[in-house]
Amino acid sequence: MKRFSMILCIILCFSLFFLLGCEKKPDTPAELTFPGLEWGMTKEEVIAALSLQEGDYEIEEASQGGSFYMVIEDQPICFGAPMQGMWLTFSSFDSNHSAYYLQSVNVLYPEGTDMQLVRKAMEGYYGLPK
């Protein structure tokens, strides 16, 4: 009986170790969303999520219609390094362009940025590349 109890205790300990050792990342790597944002957000949702104020961003219409860009400058840090700016693309998926949703995020770093530092921060957030 002691032997059975000891084996059961060891199995229980290993099970708890594996269950408690698993940690969920903020985003699944398949989604690759920008921290704090989700694909398909509206302009207003992005402004709220990034805590932007009027004047922190500019809206630029795309030449082909069906999309527009939000240009953000002077955001201090992105993935561990100062950034020069970023632009977010919002697209409409219906013919009358009644609603626009976040489609892509592009970040521009100044020349000379340590991109290895950026890569390490991205790997910490998204996981290692496969």
PDB file of C-alpha atoms in Angstrom:
ATOM      1  CA  MET A   1       0.000   0.000   0.000  1.00  0.00           C
ATOM      2  CA  LYS A   2       2.860   2.407   0.791  1.00  0.00           C
ATOM      3  CA  ARG A   3       4.428   1.641  -2.563  1.00  0.00           C
ATOM      4  CA  PHE A   4       1.163   2.359  -4.401  1.00  0.00           C
ATOM      5  CA  SER A   5       0.737   5.635  -2.482  1.00  0.00           C
ATOM      6  CA  MET A   6       4.301   6.667  -3.284  1.00  0.00           C
ATOM      7  CA  ILE A   7       3.850   5.962  -7.029  1.00  0.00           C
ATOM      8  CA  LEU A   8       0.552   7.851  -7.047  1.00  0.00           C
ATOM      9  CA  CYS A   9       2.191  10.806  -5.281  1.00  0.00           C
ATOM     10  CA  ILE A  10       5.046  10.898  -7.828  1.00  0.00           C
ATOM     11  CA  ILE A  11       2.594  10.811 -10.747  1.00  0.00           C
ATOM     12  CA  LEU A  12       0.576  13.596  -9.142  1.00  0.00           C
ATOM     13  CA  CYS A  13       3.695  15.736  -8.631  1.00  0.00           C
ATOM     14  CA  PHE A  14       4.800  15.335 -12.253  1.00  0.00           C
ATOM     15  CA  SER A  15       1.297  16.120 -13.478  1.00  0.00           C
ATOM     16  CA  LEU A  16       1.152  19.314 -11.421  1.00  0.00           C
ATOM     17  CA  PHE A  17       4.635  20.281 -12.587  1.00  0.00           C
ATOM     18  CA  PHE A  18       3.623  20.056 -16.263  1.00  0.00           C
ATOM     19  CA  LEU A  19       0.225  21.678 -15.772  1.00  0.00           C
ATOM     20  CA  LEU A  20       1.515  24.622 -13.764  1.00  0.00           C
ATOM     21  CA  GLY A  21       4.633  25.012 -15.895  1.00  0.00           C
ATOM     22  CA  CYS A  22       2.638  25.814 -19.031  1.00  0.00           C
ATOM     23  CA  GLU A  23       2.293  29.523 -19.656  1.00  0.00           C
ATOM     24  CA  LYS A  24       0.070  31.007 -22.346  1.00  0.00           C
ATOM     25  CA  LYS A  25       1.601  33.700 -24.546  1.00  0.00           C
ATOM     26  CA  PRO A  26      -0.433  36.883 -25.044  1.00  0.00           C
ATOM     27  CA  ASP A  27      -0.951  36.057 -28.727  1.00  0.00           C
ATOM     28  CA  THR A  28      -0.681  32.831 -30.627  1.00  0.00           C
ATOM     29  CA  PRO A  29       2.195  32.960 -33.115  1.00  0.00           C
ATOM     30  CA  ALA A  30      -0.234  32.312 -35.985  1.00  0.00           C
ATOM     31  CA  GLU A  31      -1.939  35.636 -35.305  1.00  0.00           C
ATOM     32  CA  LEU A  32       1.199  37.787 -35.033  1.00  0.00           C
ATOM     33  CA  THR A  33      -0.749  40.764 -33.798  1.00  0.00           C
ATOM     34  CA  PHE A  34       0.951  43.956 -32.668  1.00  0.00           C
ATOM     35  CA  PRO A  35       1.031  44.135 -28.837  1.00  0.00           C
ATOM     36  CA  GLY A  36      -2.240  45.530 -27.518  1.00  0.00           C
ATOM     37  CA  LEU A  37      -4.017  45.318 -30.872  1.00  0.00           C
ATOM     38  CA  GLU A  38      -6.099  42.740 -32.712  1.00  0.00           C
ATOM     39  CA  TRP A  39      -6.657  42.341 -36.420  1.00  0.00           C
ATOM     40  CA  GLY A  40     -10.007  43.743 -37.474  1.00  0.00           C
ATOM     41  CA  MET A  41     -10.121  46.576 -34.922  1.00  0.00           C
ATOM     42  CA  THR A  42     -11.713  49.854 -35.979  1.00  0.00           C
ATOM     43  CA  LYS A  43      -9.797  53.151 -35.963  1.00  0.00           C
ATOM     44  CA  GLU A  44     -11.544  54.156 -32.728  1.00  0.00           C
ATOM     45  CA  GLU A  45     -10.632  50.864 -31.047  1.00  0.00           C
ATOM     46  CA  VAL A  46      -6.961  51.284 -32.060  1.00  0.00           C
ATOM     47  CA  ILE A  47      -6.893  54.860 -30.746  1.00  0.00           C
ATOM     48  CA  ALA A  48      -8.280  53.666 -27.406  1.00  0.00           C
ATOM     49  CA  ALA A  49      -5.987  50.614 -27.223  1.00  0.00           C
ATOM     50  CA  LEU A  50      -2.848  52.705 -27.867  1.00  0.00           C
ATOM     51  CA  SER A  51      -4.075  55.598 -25.665  1.00  0.00           C
ATOM     52  CA  LEU A  52      -3.621  58.088 -28.486  1.00  0.00           C
ATOM     53  CA  GLN A  53      -4.760  61.685 -28.263  1.00  0.00           C
ATOM     54  CA  GLU A  54      -5.765  64.035 -31.083  1.00  0.00           C
ATOM     55  CA  GLY A  55      -2.501  65.153 -32.696  1.00  0.00           C
ATOM     56  CA  ASP A  56      -0.657  61.901 -31.893  1.00  0.00           C
ATOM     57  CA  TYR A  57      -1.615  60.513 -35.301  1.00  0.00           C
ATOM     58  CA  GLU A  58      -2.514  61.547 -38.831  1.00  0.00           C
ATOM     59  CA  ILE A  59      -4.973  59.894 -41.210  1.00  0.00           C
ATOM     60  CA  GLU A  60      -3.941  59.558 -44.852  1.00  0.00           C
ATOM     61  CA  GLU A  61      -6.358  58.342 -47.505  1.00  0.00           C
ATOM     62  CA  ALA A  62      -5.068  55.644 -49.847  1.00  0.00           C
ATOM     63  CA  SER A  63      -4.970  56.504 -53.521  1.00  0.00           C
ATOM     64  CA  GLN A  64      -7.122  53.520 -54.534  1.00  0.00           C
ATOM     65  CA  GLY A  65      -9.931  53.919 -51.998  1.00  0.00           C
ATOM     66  CA  GLY A  66     -11.073  51.075 -49.844  1.00  0.00           C
ATOM     67  CA  SER A  67      -8.323  51.736 -47.316  1.00  0.00           C
ATOM     68  CA  PHE A  68      -6.586  54.469 -45.316  1.00  0.00           C
ATOM     69  CA  TYR A  69      -3.454  54.793 -43.202  1.00  0.00           C
ATOM     70  CA  MET A  70      -2.977  55.965 -39.653  1.00  0.00           C
ATOM     71  CA  VAL A  71       0.523  57.401 -39.266  1.00  0.00           C
ATOM     72  CA  ILE A  72       1.919  57.601 -35.745  1.00  0.00           C
ATOM     73  CA  GLU A  73       5.187  59.322 -34.885  1.00  0.00           C
ATOM     74  CA  ASP A  74       6.988  59.920 -31.629  1.00  0.00           C
ATOM     75  CA  GLN A  75       5.994  56.630 -30.017  1.00  0.00           C
ATOM     76  CA  PRO A  76       8.925  55.962 -27.720  1.00  0.00           C
ATOM     77  CA  ILE A  77       9.637  52.221 -27.617  1.00  0.00           C
ATOM     78  CA  CYS A  78       8.560  49.286 -29.748  1.00  0.00           C
ATOM     79  CA  PHE A  79       9.941  45.813 -29.040  1.00  0.00           C
ATOM     80  CA  GLY A  80      12.713  47.188 -26.870  1.00  0.00           C
ATOM     81  CA  ALA A  81      14.037  49.929 -29.184  1.00  0.00           C
ATOM     82  CA  PRO A  82      13.058  53.518 -29.950  1.00  0.00           C
ATOM     83  CA  MET A  83      11.060  53.719 -33.151  1.00  0.00           C
ATOM     84  CA  GLN A  84      10.909  56.462 -35.722  1.00  0.00           C
ATOM     85  CA  GLY A  85       7.256  55.914 -36.545  1.00  0.00           C
ATOM     86  CA  MET A  86       4.601  53.440 -37.519  1.00  0.00           C
ATOM     87  CA  TRP A  87       1.704  53.238 -39.896  1.00  0.00           C
ATOM     88  CA  LEU A  88      -1.377  51.129 -39.651  1.00  0.00           C
ATOM     89  CA  THR A  89      -3.459  50.160 -42.673  1.00  0.00           C
ATOM     90  CA  PHE A  90      -7.237  49.976 -42.353  1.00  0.00           C
ATOM     91  CA  SER A  91      -9.201  48.367 -45.173  1.00  0.00           C
ATOM     92  CA  SER A  92     -12.847  48.054 -46.058  1.00  0.00           C
ATOM     93  CA  PHE A  93     -14.139  44.727 -47.239  1.00  0.00           C
ATOM     94  CA  ASP A  94     -17.490  45.836 -48.617  1.00  0.00           C
ATOM     95  CA  SER A  95     -18.205  47.637 -51.887  1.00  0.00           C
ATOM     96  CA  ASN A  96     -19.645  50.815 -50.346  1.00  0.00           C
ATOM     97  CA  HIS A  97     -16.725  51.187 -47.850  1.00  0.00           C
ATOM     98  CA  SER A  98     -18.962  51.675 -44.841  1.00  0.00           C
ATOM     99  CA  ALA A  99     -16.530  50.266 -42.266  1.00  0.00           C
ATOM    100  CA  TYR A 100     -12.734  49.974 -42.062  1.00  0.00           C
ATOM    101  CA  TYR A 101     -10.726  47.424 -40.081  1.00  0.00           C
ATOM    102  CA  LEU A 102      -7.069  47.058 -39.048  1.00  0.00           C
ATOM    103  CA  GLN A 103      -5.240  45.023 -41.660  1.00  0.00           C
ATOM    104  CA  SER A 104      -1.518  45.651 -41.125  1.00  0.00           C
ATOM    105  CA  VAL A 105       0.992  47.380 -38.842  1.00  0.00           C
ATOM    106  CA  ASN A 106       4.405  48.596 -40.028  1.00  0.00           C
ATOM    107  CA  VAL A 107       7.108  49.919 -37.705  1.00  0.00           C
ATOM    108  CA  LEU A 108      10.025  52.052 -38.887  1.00  0.00           C
ATOM    109  CA  TYR A 109      13.194  52.150 -36.796  1.00  0.00           C
ATOM    110  CA  PRO A 110      15.907  54.810 -37.148  1.00  0.00           C
ATOM    111  CA  GLU A 111      19.092  53.889 -38.960  1.00  0.00           C
ATOM    112  CA  GLY A 112      21.572  52.255 -36.599  1.00  0.00           C
ATOM    113  CA  THR A 113      18.944  50.551 -34.411  1.00  0.00           C
ATOM    114  CA  ASP A 114      20.169  47.324 -32.807  1.00  0.00           C
ATOM    115  CA  MET A 115      17.850  44.954 -34.631  1.00  0.00           C
ATOM    116  CA  GLN A 116      19.132  41.999 -32.593  1.00  0.00           C
ATOM    117  CA  LEU A 117      17.601  43.676 -29.536  1.00  0.00           C
ATOM    118  CA  VAL A 118      14.321  44.083 -31.446  1.00  0.00           C
ATOM    119  CA  ARG A 119      14.445  40.443 -32.566  1.00  0.00           C
ATOM    120  CA  LYS A 120      14.980  39.205 -28.998  1.00  0.00           C
ATOM    121  CA  ALA A 121      12.022  41.265 -27.783  1.00  0.00           C
ATOM    122  CA  MET A 122       9.855  39.925 -30.612  1.00  0.00           C
ATOM    123  CA  GLU A 123      10.900  36.341 -29.838  1.00  0.00           C
ATOM    124  CA  GLY A 124       9.998  36.944 -26.198  1.00  0.00           C
ATOM    125  CA  TYR A 125       6.535  38.073 -27.253  1.00  0.00           C
ATOM    126  CA  TYR A 126       5.765  35.783 -30.206  1.00  0.00           C
ATOM    127  CA  GLY A 127       8.060  32.829 -29.514  1.00  0.00           C
ATOM    128  CA  LEU A 128      10.932  31.491 -31.598  1.00  0.00           C
ATOM    129  CA  PRO A 129      10.515  31.427 -35.396  1.00  0.00           C
ATOM    130  CA  LYS A 130       9.716  28.076 -36.942  1.00  0.00           C
TER     131      LYS A 130
END
